[in-house]
């Protein structure tokens, strides 16, 4: 069984750009999102994935991810009511790789970074650009953002 353990942070400035890769466009939608489980379709760069996630317990949750044909993922995205669009950048910092998302479309203005951990107790060295931690705030889950876009929060 796969377990995802991650912390999420809002990004407070643009200094992350100095260490980022070129980024990849990411489009994702949800076939199921009921608060307890999600089934996500994602196309990122040239690859596509079907991901099943369980309910969160702290900063951990079960996760199963499978690469699927991109043409299938594109067809499945058509079945999703709302999409999350973003550019994902990878940034190495203190021996770890951060994933930083610059959201677009209905979530324009949101910039968030996450770091996957080996355990919930693992120490994380925070980069200067990492702001408020939002790991436990369900509003920042992509499944929530698909239904309740960031631009509607204001």
CSV table of C-alpha atoms in Angstrom, one decimal:
chain,number,residue,atom,x,y,z
A,1,UNK,CA,0.0,0.0,0.0
A,2,UNK,CA,1.3,3.5,-0.9
A,3,UNK,CA,1.4,6.2,1.7
A,4,UNK,CA,1.8,9.9,0.8
A,5,UNK,CA,3.2,12.1,3.6
A,6,UNK,CA,3.5,15.7,2.6
A,7,UNK,CA,3.6,19.3,4.0
A,8,UNK,CA,2.2,22.2,2.0
A,9,UNK,CA,3.2,25.8,2.2
A,10,UNK,CA,2.0,29.0,0.7
A,11,UNK,CA,4.7,30.8,-1.3
A,12,UNK,CA,5.5,34.3,-0.1
A,13,UNK,CA,7.7,35.7,-2.8
A,14,UNK,CA,9.3,35.0,-6.2
A,15,UNK,CA,12.8,34.1,-5.0
A,16,UNK,CA,12.0,30.4,-5.7
A,17,UNK,CA,12.5,31.1,-9.4
A,18,UNK,CA,16.3,31.2,-9.1
A,19,UNK,CA,16.4,27.5,-8.3
A,20,UNK,CA,13.5,26.1,-10.3
A,21,UNK,CA,13.5,23.9,-13.3
A,22,UNK,CA,11.6,25.0,-16.5
A,23,UNK,CA,8.3,23.7,-15.2
A,24,UNK,CA,5.6,21.5,-16.7
A,25,UNK,CA,2.0,22.2,-17.5
A,26,UNK,CA,-0.3,20.2,-15.3
A,27,UNK,CA,-4.1,19.6,-15.8
A,28,UNK,CA,-6.1,17.5,-13.4
A,29,UNK,CA,-9.6,16.6,-12.7
A,30,UNK,CA,-11.5,14.5,-10.3
A,31,UNK,CA,-13.8,11.6,-11.1
A,32,UNK,CA,-14.6,11.2,-7.4
A,33,UNK,CA,-14.1,13.5,-4.5
A,34,UNK,CA,-16.3,12.8,-1.5
A,35,UNK,CA,-14.1,14.0,1.4
A,36,UNK,CA,-13.0,10.4,2.2
A,37,UNK,CA,-11.5,9.4,-1.1
A,38,UNK,CA,-10.5,11.0,-4.4
A,39,UNK,CA,-9.9,9.6,-7.9
A,40,UNK,CA,-7.8,12.0,-9.9
A,41,UNK,CA,-6.8,12.1,-13.6
A,42,UNK,CA,-3.6,14.1,-14.2
A,43,UNK,CA,-1.8,15.1,-17.4
A,44,UNK,CA,1.6,16.6,-16.5
A,45,UNK,CA,4.0,17.3,-19.3
A,46,UNK,CA,4.0,14.3,-21.7
A,47,UNK,CA,2.7,11.8,-19.1
A,48,UNK,CA,-0.6,10.9,-17.6
A,49,UNK,CA,-1.7,9.3,-14.3
A,50,UNK,CA,-4.7,7.8,-12.5
A,51,UNK,CA,-4.4,8.4,-8.8
A,52,UNK,CA,-6.6,7.1,-5.9
A,53,UNK,CA,-6.1,8.8,-2.6
A,54,UNK,CA,-7.7,7.9,0.8
A,55,UNK,CA,-8.8,10.3,3.5
A,56,UNK,CA,-6.1,12.3,5.3
A,57,UNK,CA,-4.9,11.4,8.7
A,58,UNK,CA,-2.6,14.2,9.8
A,59,UNK,CA,-0.3,14.9,6.9
A,60,UNK,CA,-0.6,11.2,5.7
A,61,UNK,CA,-3.0,9.4,3.4
A,62,UNK,CA,-3.0,6.3,1.3
A,63,UNK,CA,-2.1,6.9,-2.4
A,64,UNK,CA,-2.1,4.6,-5.4
A,65,UNK,CA,-0.8,6.1,-8.7
A,66,UNK,CA,-0.7,4.5,-12.1
A,67,UNK,CA,0.6,5.8,-15.4
A,68,UNK,CA,-2.0,5.6,-18.1
A,69,UNK,CA,-2.0,6.5,-21.8
A,70,UNK,CA,-2.2,10.2,-22.3
A,71,UNK,CA,-5.1,9.8,-24.9
A,72,UNK,CA,-7.1,8.0,-22.2
A,73,UNK,CA,-6.4,10.7,-19.6
A,74,UNK,CA,-7.5,13.4,-22.0
A,75,UNK,CA,-10.8,11.5,-22.6
A,76,UNK,CA,-11.3,11.0,-18.8
A,77,UNK,CA,-10.6,14.7,-18.2
A,78,UNK,CA,-13.6,15.4,-20.4
A,79,UNK,CA,-15.8,13.6,-17.8
A,80,UNK,CA,-14.6,15.9,-15.0
A,81,UNK,CA,-16.8,19.0,-14.2
A,82,UNK,CA,-13.9,21.1,-13.0
A,83,UNK,CA,-10.2,21.1,-13.8
A,84,UNK,CA,-7.2,22.4,-11.9
A,85,UNK,CA,-4.6,23.9,-14.1
A,86,UNK,CA,-1.1,24.9,-13.0
A,87,UNK,CA,2.5,24.9,-13.9
A,88,UNK,CA,4.6,22.6,-11.6
A,89,UNK,CA,8.2,23.4,-10.9
A,90,UNK,CA,10.8,21.2,-9.2
A,91,UNK,CA,13.3,22.9,-6.8
A,92,UNK,CA,16.1,21.2,-5.0
A,93,UNK,CA,16.7,22.6,-1.5
A,94,UNK,CA,18.6,21.2,1.5
A,95,UNK,CA,18.9,17.7,-0.2
A,96,UNK,CA,15.1,17.5,-0.9
A,97,UNK,CA,13.0,18.2,-4.0
A,98,UNK,CA,10.1,20.6,-3.6
A,99,UNK,CA,7.2,20.7,-6.0
A,100,UNK,CA,6.0,24.3,-6.4
A,101,UNK,CA,2.7,25.0,-8.2
A,102,UNK,CA,1.7,28.2,-9.9
A,103,UNK,CA,-2.0,27.9,-10.4
A,104,UNK,CA,-3.8,29.3,-13.4
A,105,UNK,CA,-7.4,29.7,-14.6
A,106,UNK,CA,-10.0,29.8,-11.8
A,107,UNK,CA,-7.2,29.4,-9.2
A,108,UNK,CA,-5.0,32.2,-10.6
A,109,UNK,CA,-3.0,34.0,-7.9
A,110,UNK,CA,-2.4,30.9,-5.8
A,111,UNK,CA,1.2,29.7,-5.5
A,112,UNK,CA,1.9,26.7,-3.2
A,113,UNK,CA,4.8,24.4,-2.5
A,114,UNK,CA,4.8,20.9,-1.1
A,115,UNK,CA,7.4,18.5,0.1
A,116,UNK,CA,7.0,14.7,0.4
A,117,UNK,CA,8.4,13.1,3.5
A,118,UNK,CA,9.5,9.7,4.7
A,119,UNK,CA,7.7,10.1,8.0
A,120,UNK,CA,5.5,12.6,9.7
A,121,UNK,CA,8.3,13.4,12.2
A,122,UNK,CA,10.9,14.2,9.5
A,123,UNK,CA,12.5,17.6,9.9
A,124,UNK,CA,12.1,20.0,6.9
A,125,UNK,CA,14.5,22.8,6.2
A,126,UNK,CA,12.3,25.6,4.9
A,127,UNK,CA,13.5,27.7,2.0
A,128,UNK,CA,13.2,31.5,2.3
A,129,UNK,CA,10.2,31.6,0.0
A,130,UNK,CA,8.1,29.2,2.1
A,131,UNK,CA,5.4,31.0,3.9
A,132,UNK,CA,2.5,29.8,6.0
A,133,UNK,CA,2.0,26.1,6.4
A,134,UNK,CA,-1.4,25.0,5.1
A,135,UNK,CA,-1.0,21.2,5.3
A,136,UNK,CA,-4.0,20.6,7.4
A,137,UNK,CA,-6.3,23.2,5.7
A,138,UNK,CA,-8.5,21.2,3.3
A,139,UNK,CA,-9.2,24.4,1.3
A,140,UNK,CA,-5.8,24.0,-0.2
A,141,UNK,CA,-6.3,20.4,-1.4
A,142,UNK,CA,-6.5,20.3,-5.2
A,143,UNK,CA,-9.8,18.4,-5.1
A,144,UNK,CA,-11.3,21.3,-3.1
A,145,UNK,CA,-9.8,23.9,-5.4
A,146,UNK,CA,-11.5,22.1,-8.4
A,147,UNK,CA,-14.9,22.7,-6.8
A,148,UNK,CA,-14.2,26.0,-4.9
A,149,UNK,CA,-11.7,28.0,-6.9
A,150,UNK,CA,-9.2,30.3,-5.2
A,151,UNK,CA,-10.5,33.3,-7.2
A,152,UNK,CA,-14.0,32.8,-5.5
A,153,UNK,CA,-12.6,33.0,-2.0
A,154,UNK,CA,-12.2,36.8,-2.0
